Short mmCIF file of C-alpha atoms in Angstrom, two decimals:
data_model
loop_
_atom_site.label_atom_id
_atom_site.label_comp_id
_atom_site.label_asym_id
_atom_site.label_seq_id
_atom_site.Cartn_x
_atom_site.Cartn_y
_atom_site.Cartn_z
CA MET A 237 22.03 -23.91 20.24
CA ALA A 238 21.87 -27.72 19.83
CA ALA A 239 22.75 -28.21 23.51
CA ARG A 240 19.95 -25.89 24.61
CA ARG A 241 17.48 -27.70 22.38
CA VAL A 242 18.55 -31.08 23.79
CA SER A 243 18.17 -29.67 27.30
CA ALA A 244 14.70 -28.34 26.54
CA THR A 245 13.66 -31.65 25.00
CA ALA A 246 15.05 -33.57 28.00
CA ARG A 247 13.05 -31.39 30.40
CA HIS A 248 9.97 -32.00 28.31
CA LEU A 249 10.43 -35.79 28.27
CA ALA A 250 11.15 -35.80 31.99
CA GLY A 251 7.84 -34.09 32.62
CA LYS A 252 9.49 -30.87 33.78
CA GLY A 253 8.41 -28.98 30.73
CA ARG A 254 5.25 -29.06 28.73
CA SER A 255 2.98 -32.05 28.18
CA SER A 256 3.55 -34.61 25.42
CA THR A 257 1.31 -32.49 23.22
CA ALA A 258 3.57 -29.46 23.47
CA ASP A 259 3.86 -27.32 20.37
CA PRO A 260 7.09 -28.21 18.50
CA LEU A 261 7.59 -24.54 17.70
CA GLU A 262 7.62 -23.73 21.39
CA LEU A 263 10.33 -26.34 21.92
CA GLU A 264 12.32 -24.78 19.10
CA ARG A 265 11.99 -21.38 20.71
CA GLU A 266 13.15 -22.75 24.06
CA GLY A 267 16.26 -24.07 22.35
CA ALA A 268 17.09 -20.79 20.65
CA SER A 269 20.52 -19.26 21.10
CA PHE A 270 18.86 -15.93 21.95
CA ASP A 271 15.94 -14.75 24.03
CA PRO A 272 12.87 -14.67 21.72
CA SER A 273 11.16 -12.15 23.99
CA VAL A 274 13.99 -9.68 23.40
CA LEU A 275 13.69 -10.09 19.64
CA ALA A 276 9.90 -9.72 19.83
CA ALA A 277 10.23 -6.49 21.78
CA MET A 278 12.80 -5.16 19.32
CA LEU A 279 10.60 -5.89 16.31
CA ALA A 280 7.60 -4.31 18.03
CA GLY A 281 9.55 -1.14 18.78
CA GLY A 282 9.94 -1.74 22.50
CA ALA A 283 8.48 -3.73 25.38
CA ASP A 284 5.58 -1.29 25.82
CA LYS A 285 4.56 -1.57 22.17
CA LEU A 286 4.86 -5.35 22.31
CA ALA A 287 2.56 -5.43 25.34
CA LEU A 288 0.08 -3.18 23.51
CA THR A 289 0.13 -5.40 20.42
CA ARG A 290 -0.45 -8.53 22.47
CA ALA A 291 -3.29 -6.90 24.37
CA LEU A 292 -4.97 -5.85 21.12
CA ASN A 293 -4.52 -9.32 19.61
CA LEU A 294 -6.11 -10.88 22.68
CA GLN A 295 -8.98 -8.40 22.54
CA MET A 296 -9.58 -9.18 18.87
CA SER A 297 -9.53 -12.93 19.42
CA ARG A 298 -12.24 -12.61 22.11
CA ASP A 299 -14.50 -10.15 20.28
CA PRO A 300 -17.00 -12.11 18.14
CA ALA A 301 -18.01 -9.02 16.18
CA LEU A 302 -14.50 -8.63 14.79
CA GLY A 303 -14.71 -12.16 13.41
CA VAL A 304 -10.99 -12.83 13.74
CA SER A 305 -11.55 -16.23 15.37
CA VAL A 306 -14.42 -17.21 13.06
CA ASN A 307 -13.68 -20.02 10.60
CA ARG A 308 -14.04 -18.20 7.29
CA HIS A 309 -13.05 -21.18 5.14
CA GLY A 310 -16.02 -22.32 3.12
CA MET A 311 -17.91 -19.03 3.51
CA SER A 312 -19.64 -17.77 0.42
CA ARG A 313 -18.58 -14.40 -0.91
CA ALA A 314 -21.83 -12.87 0.34
CA GLU A 315 -21.30 -14.34 3.81
CA GLU A 316 -17.72 -13.08 3.99
CA ARG A 317 -18.83 -9.67 2.80
CA GLU A 318 -21.49 -9.49 5.52
CA ARG A 319 -19.10 -10.66 8.24
CA SER A 320 -16.43 -8.18 7.16
CA ALA A 321 -18.95 -5.34 7.28
CA ILE A 322 -19.81 -6.29 10.89
CA ALA A 323 -16.10 -6.42 11.69
CA VAL A 324 -15.52 -2.99 10.16
CA ARG A 325 -18.35 -1.48 12.20
CA ARG A 326 -16.88 -2.94 15.39
CA PHE A 327 -13.39 -1.79 14.43
CA VAL A 328 -14.66 1.76 14.00
CA GLU A 329 -16.39 1.64 17.41
CA LEU A 330 -13.13 0.61 19.07
CA TRP A 331 -11.14 3.10 17.01
CA ARG A 332 -13.27 5.97 18.26
CA GLU A 333 -12.65 4.89 21.86
CA ASP A 334 -8.84 4.62 21.48
CA GLU A 335 -7.08 7.27 23.50
CA SER A 336 -4.08 7.91 21.26
CA ALA A 337 -2.82 7.77 17.70
CA GLU A 338 -0.31 5.11 18.76
CA VAL A 339 -3.08 2.77 19.92
CA ARG A 340 -5.01 3.41 16.72
CA ARG A 341 -2.00 2.58 14.55
CA ALA A 342 -1.34 -0.60 16.52
CA ARG A 343 -5.01 -1.60 16.27
CA GLU A 344 -5.09 -1.13 12.52
CA PHE A 345 -1.86 -3.08 12.06
CA ALA A 346 -3.16 -5.96 14.19
CA PHE A 347 -6.47 -5.97 12.29
CA ALA A 348 -4.64 -5.99 8.95
CA LEU A 349 -2.63 -9.07 9.91
CA ALA A 350 -5.63 -10.88 11.41
CA TRP A 351 -8.08 -10.32 8.54
CA PRO A 352 -6.62 -8.58 5.45
CA SER A 353 -9.90 -8.78 3.57
CA ALA A 354 -11.91 -6.89 6.19
CA HIS A 355 -9.06 -4.51 6.87
CA GLY A 356 -9.13 -3.51 3.21
CA ARG A 357 -12.48 -1.84 3.82
CA VAL A 358 -10.81 0.31 6.47
CA SER A 359 -7.42 0.90 4.84
CA ASN A 360 -8.91 2.47 1.73
CA HIS A 361 -10.27 5.18 4.00
CA LEU A 362 -7.35 5.50 6.43
CA ASP A 363 -4.43 4.95 4.07
CA LEU A 364 -5.68 6.41 0.77
CA PHE A 365 -8.65 8.73 1.24
CA LEU A 366 -7.57 10.55 4.40
CA PRO A 367 -3.97 11.18 3.25
CA THR A 368 -5.39 12.62 0.02
CA LEU A 369 -7.49 15.10 1.97
CA ARG A 370 -4.59 16.04 4.23
CA ALA A 371 -2.16 16.49 1.36
CA LEU A 372 -4.32 18.18 -1.28
CA ALA A 373 -7.23 19.95 0.40
CA SER A 374 -7.00 23.64 1.22
CA ASP A 375 -7.17 24.78 4.85
CA GLU A 376 -10.84 25.68 4.35
CA GLN A 377 -11.63 22.30 2.80
CA GLN A 378 -9.79 20.46 5.57
CA ALA A 379 -11.74 22.37 8.22
CA ARG A 380 -14.95 21.36 6.46
CA TRP A 381 -14.30 17.68 5.77
CA LEU A 382 -11.46 16.31 7.90
CA PRO A 383 -13.31 16.15 11.25
CA ALA A 384 -16.05 13.99 9.74
CA ALA A 385 -13.58 11.84 7.82
CA GLU A 386 -11.31 11.28 10.82
CA ALA A 387 -14.31 10.29 12.95
CA PHE A 388 -15.60 7.87 10.26
CA ARG A 389 -18.79 9.89 9.82
CA MET A 390 -17.96 9.54 6.16
CA LEU A 391 -16.18 6.57 4.58
CA GLY A 392 -13.97 7.45 1.66
CA CYS A 393 -12.44 5.62 -1.27
CA PHE A 394 -9.74 6.46 -3.80
CA ALA A 395 -11.19 6.68 -7.32
CA CYS A 396 -8.24 6.93 -9.67
CA THR A 397 -7.96 3.67 -11.64
CA GLU A 398 -10.20 3.35 -14.69
CA LEU A 399 -11.22 0.34 -16.72
CA GLY A 400 -9.05 1.40 -19.63
CA HIS A 401 -6.39 3.39 -17.80
CA GLY A 402 -4.81 1.58 -14.84
CA SER A 403 -2.07 3.76 -13.44
CA PHE A 404 -1.75 5.92 -16.57
CA VAL A 405 -3.07 9.01 -14.83
CA ARG A 406 -2.53 11.36 -17.74
CA GLY A 407 -4.81 9.20 -19.89
CA LEU A 408 -7.81 9.22 -17.53
CA GLU A 409 -11.10 9.86 -19.32
CA THR A 410 -13.38 10.90 -16.45
CA THR A 411 -14.09 14.60 -16.84
CA ALA A 412 -14.75 17.42 -14.40
CA THR A 413 -16.24 20.22 -16.50
CA PHE A 414 -16.40 23.72 -15.06
CA ILE A 415 -19.89 25.17 -15.49
CA PRO A 416 -19.88 28.96 -15.00
CA ALA A 417 -22.58 30.62 -12.95
CA SER A 418 -25.68 31.51 -14.97
CA ALA A 419 -29.37 32.34 -14.44
CA GLY A 420 -28.93 32.61 -10.70
CA LYS A 421 -27.21 29.24 -10.42
CA PRO A 422 -23.75 29.11 -8.84
CA SER A 423 -20.82 27.73 -10.77
CA CYS A 424 -19.97 24.06 -10.30
CA PHE A 425 -17.88 21.19 -11.59
CA GLU A 426 -19.78 18.46 -13.42
CA VAL A 427 -18.23 15.00 -13.00
CA HIS A 428 -18.97 12.66 -15.89
CA THR A 429 -17.98 9.21 -17.24
CA PRO A 430 -18.03 9.70 -21.02
CA THR A 431 -17.11 6.15 -22.12
CA ALA A 432 -17.19 2.57 -20.84
CA THR A 433 -13.41 2.58 -20.42
CA ALA A 434 -13.67 5.70 -18.25
CA GLN A 435 -15.49 3.81 -15.47
CA LYS A 436 -13.58 3.84 -12.22
CA CYS A 437 -12.46 0.26 -11.64
CA TRP A 438 -11.20 -1.84 -8.71
CA ILE A 439 -12.27 0.89 -6.31
CA GLY A 440 -12.00 -0.56 -2.80
CA THR A 441 -15.25 -0.09 -0.79
CA GLY A 442 -16.75 1.56 -3.87
CA ALA A 443 -19.29 -1.18 -4.56
CA GLN A 444 -21.12 -1.07 -1.21
CA LEU A 445 -19.72 0.98 1.67
CA ALA A 446 -18.00 4.20 0.59
CA THR A 447 -19.99 7.39 1.03
CA HIS A 448 -17.43 9.67 -0.60
CA ALA A 449 -14.67 9.37 -3.17
CA ALA A 450 -11.52 11.27 -4.07
CA VAL A 451 -12.12 11.29 -7.82
CA PHE A 452 -9.30 11.89 -10.29
CA ALA A 453 -10.56 13.54 -13.47
CA GLN A 454 -9.58 15.68 -16.42
CA LEU A 455 -10.42 19.33 -15.80
CA VAL A 456 -12.42 20.72 -18.73
CA ALA A 457 -13.00 24.47 -18.80
CA PRO A 458 -13.25 27.37 -21.27
CA ALA A 459 -10.04 28.01 -23.13
CA ALA A 460 -10.56 31.77 -23.15
CA ARG A 461 -9.44 34.03 -20.32
CA GLY A 462 -10.63 37.36 -18.96
CA PRO A 463 -13.92 38.99 -20.08
CA SER A 464 -14.46 36.47 -22.86
CA GLU A 465 -15.06 33.76 -20.25
CA ARG A 466 -18.50 35.27 -19.62
CA ARG A 467 -19.24 35.09 -23.31
CA SER A 468 -18.23 31.40 -23.41
CA ALA A 469 -20.38 30.34 -20.44
CA ALA A 470 -23.10 28.97 -22.69
CA ALA A 471 -20.53 27.19 -24.84
CA ALA A 472 -18.98 25.63 -21.75
CA SER A 473 -22.26 24.17 -20.62
CA HIS A 474 -23.07 22.76 -24.06
CA GLY A 475 -19.63 21.26 -24.82
CA SER A 476 -18.74 23.42 -27.83
CA GLY A 477 -15.25 23.84 -29.19
CA GLN A 478 -14.57 26.61 -26.68
CA LEU A 479 -13.53 24.07 -24.05
CA ARG A 480 -10.09 22.62 -23.43
CA ARG A 481 -8.48 20.20 -20.98
CA TRP A 482 -6.28 21.73 -18.30
CA GLY A 483 -4.88 18.57 -16.68
CA ILE A 484 -5.78 16.25 -13.82
CA VAL A 485 -7.71 17.46 -10.77
CA VAL A 486 -8.93 15.64 -7.67
CA LEU A 487 -12.45 16.31 -6.40
CA LEU A 488 -14.31 15.11 -3.34
CA VAL A 489 -17.55 13.56 -4.63
CA GLN A 490 -20.34 12.22 -2.42
CA LEU A 491 -21.52 8.79 -3.59
CA ARG A 492 -24.14 7.76 -1.06
CA ASP A 493 -26.44 9.22 1.53
CA THR A 494 -24.55 8.98 4.83
CA THR A 495 -27.73 7.94 6.66
CA THR A 496 -29.44 5.50 4.30
CA GLY A 497 -26.45 4.37 2.22
CA ARG A 498 -28.41 4.91 -0.99
CA LEU A 499 -26.54 6.03 -4.07
CA LEU A 500 -27.06 9.67 -4.99
CA PRO A 501 -28.52 10.65 -8.38
CA GLY A 502 -26.09 10.25 -11.23
CA VAL A 503 -23.82 7.79 -9.39
CA SER A 504 -23.84 4.10 -10.28
CA THR A 505 -21.70 1.28 -8.90
CA ARG A 506 -21.53 -2.48 -9.20
CA ASP A 507 -19.43 -5.20 -7.63
CA LEU A 508 -16.57 -6.67 -9.64
CA GLY A 509 -17.38 -10.19 -8.52
CA PRO A 510 -15.29 -13.03 -7.03
CA LYS A 511 -11.53 -12.60 -6.70
CA MET A 512 -8.60 -14.84 -5.79
CA GLY A 513 -8.72 -13.40 -2.30
CA ARG A 514 -9.95 -10.47 -0.22
CA ASN A 515 -13.55 -11.29 -1.08
CA GLY A 516 -14.65 -9.45 2.04
CA LEU A 517 -13.60 -6.22 0.30
CA ASP A 518 -16.14 -4.68 -2.07
CA ASN A 519 -14.08 -3.67 -5.08
CA GLY A 520 -16.38 -1.83 -7.43
CA LEU A 521 -16.91 -0.40 -10.88
CA MET A 522 -18.10 3.21 -10.66
CA ALA A 523 -19.61 5.64 -13.16
CA PHE A 524 -20.87 9.23 -13.00
CA SER A 525 -23.58 10.75 -15.18
CA HIS A 526 -23.20 14.54 -15.17
CA VAL A 527 -22.94 14.75 -11.39
CA PRO A 528 -22.70 18.39 -10.25
CA ARG A 529 -20.06 19.11 -7.64
CA GLY A 530 -20.24 22.52 -6.01
CA SER A 531 -16.88 22.71 -4.27
CA ALA A 532 -13.59 23.51 -5.92
CA PRO A 533 -11.21 20.62 -6.64
CA LEU A 534 -8.91 19.51 -3.84
CA ALA A 535 -5.92 20.15 -6.06
CA ALA A 536 -4.65 20.23 -9.61
CA LEU A 537 -1.92 17.74 -10.37
CA GLY A 538 0.84 17.55 -12.96
CA THR A 539 0.65 13.92 -13.59
CA PRO A 540 6.39 -34.62 14.14
CA PRO A 541 7.58 -33.25 17.69
CA PRO A 542 11.26 -33.46 18.75
CA GLY A 543 12.16 -36.20 21.27
CA ALA A 544 9.87 -38.87 19.82
CA GLY A 545 12.73 -40.72 18.13
CA GLU A 546 12.20 -38.90 14.85
CA THR A 547 13.96 -35.97 13.37
CA ALA A 548 11.90 -32.81 13.50
CA VAL A 549 11.03 -31.32 10.12
CA LEU A 550 12.62 -28.04 11.13
CA ASP A 551 15.92 -29.86 11.77
CA TYR A 552 16.29 -30.97 8.15
CA PRO A 553 18.91 -28.82 6.37
CA LEU A 554 16.70 -28.71 3.29
CA HIS A 555 13.86 -27.11 5.22
CA LEU A 556 16.20 -24.75 7.02
CA ALA A 557 17.62 -23.68 3.68
CA ARG A 558 14.09 -22.89 2.47
CA LEU A 559 12.71 -21.19 5.56
CA VAL A 560 15.57 -19.43 7.36
CA PRO A 561 16.21 -17.05 4.42
CA GLN A 562 12.58 -15.95 4.65
CA LEU A 563 13.07 -15.04 8.32
CA GLY A 564 16.23 -13.16 7.44
CA LEU A 565 14.51 -11.25 4.65
CA SER A 566 11.71 -10.28 7.01
CA LEU A 567 14.18 -8.86 9.49
CA CYS A 568 15.81 -6.85 6.70
CA LEU A 569 12.57 -5.55 5.22
CA LEU A 570 11.25 -4.13 8.49
CA PRO A 571 13.91 -1.43 8.93
CA ALA A 572 13.86 -0.81 5.18
CA ALA A 573 10.12 -0.09 5.37
CA GLU A 574 10.67 2.28 8.28
CA SER A 575 13.32 4.11 6.27
CA VAL A 576 10.96 4.54 3.32
CA GLN A 577 8.24 5.82 5.66
CA ARG A 578 10.62 8.42 7.06
CA LEU A 579 11.60 9.56 3.59
CA CYS A 580 7.96 9.86 2.52
CA GLY A 581 7.26 11.93 5.61
CA GLN A 582 10.15 14.22 4.74
CA ALA A 583 8.83 14.49 1.18
CA ALA A 584 5.36 15.47 2.39
CA ALA A 585 6.79 18.18 4.64
CA ALA A 586 9.06 19.51 1.91
CA THR A 587 6.22 19.57 -0.64
CA ARG A 588 4.10 21.68 1.68
CA HIS A 589 6.92 24.24 1.51
CA GLY A 590 7.18 24.16 -2.28
CA ARG A 591 10.13 21.75 -2.58
CA VAL A 592 9.76 18.76 -4.90
CA ASP A 593 13.32 17.39 -4.89
CA VAL A 594 12.67 15.17 -1.87
CA LEU A 595 9.39 14.01 -3.45
CA LYS A 596 11.26 12.82 -6.55
CA ARG A 597 13.70 10.87 -4.39
CA ALA A 598 10.87 9.40 -2.33
CA HIS A 599 9.06 8.33 -5.50
CA CYS A 600 12.08 6.46 -6.86
CA VAL A 601 12.98 4.85 -3.53
CA SER A 602 9.42 3.85 -2.63
CA ALA A 603 8.80 2.50 -6.15
CA ALA A 604 11.90 0.29 -6.00
CA ALA A 605 11.14 -0.79 -2.44
CA LYS A 606 7.53 -1.61 -3.31
CA ALA A 607 8.61 -3.83 -6.20
CA GLU A 608 11.32 -5.70 -4.34
CA ALA A 609 9.40 -6.15 -1.07
CA THR A 610 6.20 -7.43 -2.72
CA TRP A 611 8.06 -9.81 -4.98
CA LEU A 612 9.97 -11.16 -1.98
CA ALA A 613 6.78 -11.45 0.11
CA LYS A 614 4.86 -13.34 -2.58
CA ALA A 615 7.78 -15.70 -3.22
CA GLY A 616 8.29 -16.17 0.52
CA ILE A 617 4.67 -17.17 1.12
CA GLU A 618 4.90 -19.74 -1.67
CA ALA A 619 8.20 -21.09 -0.29
CA CYS A 620 6.56 -21.59 3.12
CA ARG A 621 3.49 -23.23 1.54
CA GLN A 622 5.63 -25.69 -0.40
CA ALA A 623 7.67 -26.47 2.70
CA CYS A 624 4.45 -27.74 4.33
CA GLY A 625 4.10 -30.49 1.73
CA GLY A 626 0.60 -31.64 0.83
CA PHE A 627 -0.92 -29.92 3.86
CA GLY A 628 0.24 -26.62 2.49
CA TYR A 629 -2.31 -27.02 -0.29
CA SER A 630 -5.12 -27.19 2.25
CA SER A 631 -6.93 -23.94 2.93
CA LEU A 632 -6.88 -24.85 6.62
CA SER A 633 -3.12 -24.23 6.67
CA GLY A 634 -3.91 -20.57 6.05
CA LEU A 635 -1.18 -20.25 3.42
CA PRO A 636 -3.29 -20.54 0.24
CA GLY A 637 -5.52 -17.75 1.49
CA LEU A 638 -2.51 -15.66 2.46
CA SER A 639 -1.02 -16.27 -0.97
CA ASP A 640 -4.27 -15.23 -2.65
CA ASP A 641 -4.48 -12.08 -0.54
CA PHE A 642 -0.94 -11.10 -1.51
CA ALA A 643 -1.20 -12.11 -5.18
CA VAL A 644 -2.33 -8.61 -6.08
CA MET A 645 0.63 -6.91 -4.43
CA PRO A 646 3.05 -7.02 -7.41
CA THR A 647 0.44 -5.44 -9.68
CA TRP A 648 -1.69 -3.02 -7.69
CA GLU A 649 -0.57 0.54 -7.09
CA GLY A 650 1.85 0.14 -10.00
CA ASP A 651 3.13 -2.91 -11.86
CA ASN A 652 6.35 -4.06 -10.22
CA HIS A 653 8.36 -4.12 -13.43
CA LEU A 654 7.55 -0.46 -14.05
CA MET A 655 8.07 0.39 -10.39
CA ALA A 656 11.57 -1.14 -10.62
CA LEU A 657 12.24 1.01 -13.66
CA GLN A 658 11.09 4.10 -11.79
CA GLY A 659 13.50 3.21 -9.01
CA SER A 660 16.32 2.68 -11.49
CA ARG A 661 16.11 6.31 -12.58
CA LEU A 662 17.67 7.52 -9.34
CA LEU A 663 20.32 4.81 -9.60
CA LEU A 664 21.22 5.77 -13.16
CA GLN A 665 21.30 9.47 -12.32
CA GLY A 666 23.69 8.72 -9.48
CA ALA A 667 25.87 6.60 -11.77
CA GLN A 668 26.05 9.39 -14.31
CA LEU A 669 27.14 11.85 -11.63
CA CYS A 670 29.80 9.42 -10.43
CA MET A 671 31.16 8.98 -13.93
CA THR A 672 31.54 12.74 -14.26
CA GLY A 673 33.61 12.89 -11.09
CA SER A 674 31.03 13.98 -8.52
CA ALA A 675 31.88 13.32 -4.89
CA ALA A 676 29.71 11.13 -2.68
CA GLU A 677 28.31 14.11 -0.78
CA ASP A 678 27.03 15.62 -4.04
CA LEU A 679 24.82 12.60 -4.76
CA PRO A 680 21.32 11.95 -3.41
CA GLU A 681 21.67 10.21 -0.07
CA GLU A 682 20.14 6.96 -1.31
CA VAL A 683 22.77 6.38 -4.03
CA ARG A 684 25.93 7.63 -2.35
CA PHE A 685 27.11 4.05 -2.10
CA LEU A 686 27.82 4.25 -5.83
CA ALA A 687 30.61 6.69 -5.14
CA GLU A 688 31.91 4.91 -2.06
CA GLU A 689 31.74 1.14 -2.51
CA PRO A 690 33.18 0.77 -6.02
CA ALA A 691 36.38 2.56 -5.04
CA GLN A 692 36.86 0.33 -2.01
CA ALA A 693 36.15 -2.82 -4.01
CA ILE A 694 38.45 -1.85 -6.86
CA ASP A 695 41.32 -0.93 -4.55
CA GLN A 696 41.17 -4.48 -3.20
CA GLU A 697 40.58 -6.29 -6.50
CA HIS A 698 42.84 -4.25 -8.76
CA PRO A 699 45.64 -2.66 -6.71
CA SER A 700 47.67 -0.34 -8.86
CA ASP A 701 49.92 2.62 -8.44
CA SER A 702 48.64 4.04 -11.70
CA PRO A 703 45.93 6.66 -11.17
CA GLY A 704 44.71 6.06 -14.70
CA SER A 705 44.20 2.34 -14.29
CA ALA A 706 42.55 2.82 -10.90
CA ALA A 707 40.12 5.34 -12.37
CA GLY A 708 39.31 3.01 -15.24
CA ALA A 709 38.76 0.11 -12.89
CA ARG A 710 36.45 2.20 -10.72
CA GLN A 711 34.39 3.16 -13.74
CA ALA A 712 34.21 -0.48 -14.84
CA ALA A 713 33.04 -1.55 -11.40
CA LEU A 714 30.46 1.22 -11.32
CA PHE A 715 29.20 0.17 -14.70
CA ARG A 716 28.78 -3.40 -13.48
CA GLN A 717 26.75 -2.16 -10.52
CA VAL A 718 24.20 -0.41 -12.69
CA LEU A 719 24.30 -2.77 -15.67
CA SER A 720 21.02 -4.51 -14.88
CA ALA A 721 19.21 -1.24 -14.28
CA ALA A 722 20.63 0.27 -17.46
CA ALA A 723 19.59 -2.76 -19.51
CA ALA A 724 16.07 -2.57 -18.15
CA ALA A 725 15.87 1.15 -18.81
CA ALA A 726 17.06 0.62 -22.38
CA ALA A 727 14.43 -2.06 -22.99
CA VAL A 728 11.50 0.02 -21.81
CA SER A 729 10.91 3.70 -22.40
CA ALA A 730 11.53 5.80 -19.32
CA ASP A 731 8.11 7.33 -19.82
CA SER A 732 6.25 4.01 -20.12
CA GLU A 733 3.24 3.73 -17.87
CA SER A 734 1.01 0.75 -17.17
CA PRO A 735 -2.52 0.62 -18.63
CA GLY A 736 -3.57 -2.28 -16.43
CA GLY A 737 -2.41 -1.83 -12.84
CA GLY A 738 -3.83 0.08 -9.92
CA ALA A 739 -6.28 -2.22 -8.17
CA GLY A 740 -7.13 -0.55 -4.88
#
């Protein structure tokens, strides 16, 4: 590697390479012990996908409406919000013209990396609202709403988090009261925010752009069944003691007129104000005042340069020790993310057929992966910022903004500490099965290593002809593997849920 770098530097100094203003990173790449283009193609999923990504990046950089090349440093929040709205409109125009799902996925990914703040106004629709419709809506509801949603004729948001109830879904206060048909009026569900803490909070695109919302609420309906329901219709509409809560439901609620953008009667929203980052995304506070909703719920839920005589910064062992691990972690996290995506896809398919076992596994694995990956990402960004010295503190380096954009990751969509505990459940269940003598093939796929690796490690560390001592050593090794998870589970109730997470 050193010889190739020296050769590249010699060519550069001899005038056979780049000019004296050549990018030091390019010189480092030329001196690599591998072909960077091969690695790039591998990470992109193939040469064709790499070419597509590069073409989309070039298109974005030359499209002024997308604003990717605009200097956003120093913009006011209002200016960034306006520019991001223009970028979203242009993104949607290009999205509609894309000829395949593959191009659309690549476009969204490129947009997310180029401008996370503006992408947030798209991802709430594509990655939260649309999957909710596809997973929970009936065939009739999907036929009615999906075409418009997929074509961006409506822009959806995900209204779960409340001011007083972050990710504690069972404690949500927003109500959806069933109003039986009476006096010629059809039955409906009335969505209402009964208290200040019941306001939907941190709802991405909820403050300005979203026209519809997938609203999570407590279903309130008459407790009686059969003929007596007709007798309790009046009681239901007046909130008497004849009503009871039946659990959480998800309803599609229209927020704004799709033509004028004006809020509909009974719906109120306001912006949550400045944030550490992602100020181009309109996170909002949302309330409903007895808003009638005619359709049935979507679903009911359970719960300096080289060669100049100076040593390049990247050649210092201290910097290599700080930065190379971050590259290695990135290479490890990519296939891990793909594995989690595959498992979630399997869970969705199994759930459609009435199986929830894969869903439970996917929940534990994705929860643990979310916690570990976001902690590593946040720490990695800070490590890179510090490695830049004083210039890393400048917004022009791009790292403070990136750090601000990712600061929310360990807390939104579930506090990382609780997500790690959720992941530990599968690990502890696997350990318990191992301790009772279960074979590796009887364990969930994700924890089979508990039955395989300890035995191999113990056979090497504690060789013994005594079956009893070998078994005891295996159990001791297994216990050491799950000790940290067990300690965490003992410190926090397995049923603990966060009242403050869930920014979206």
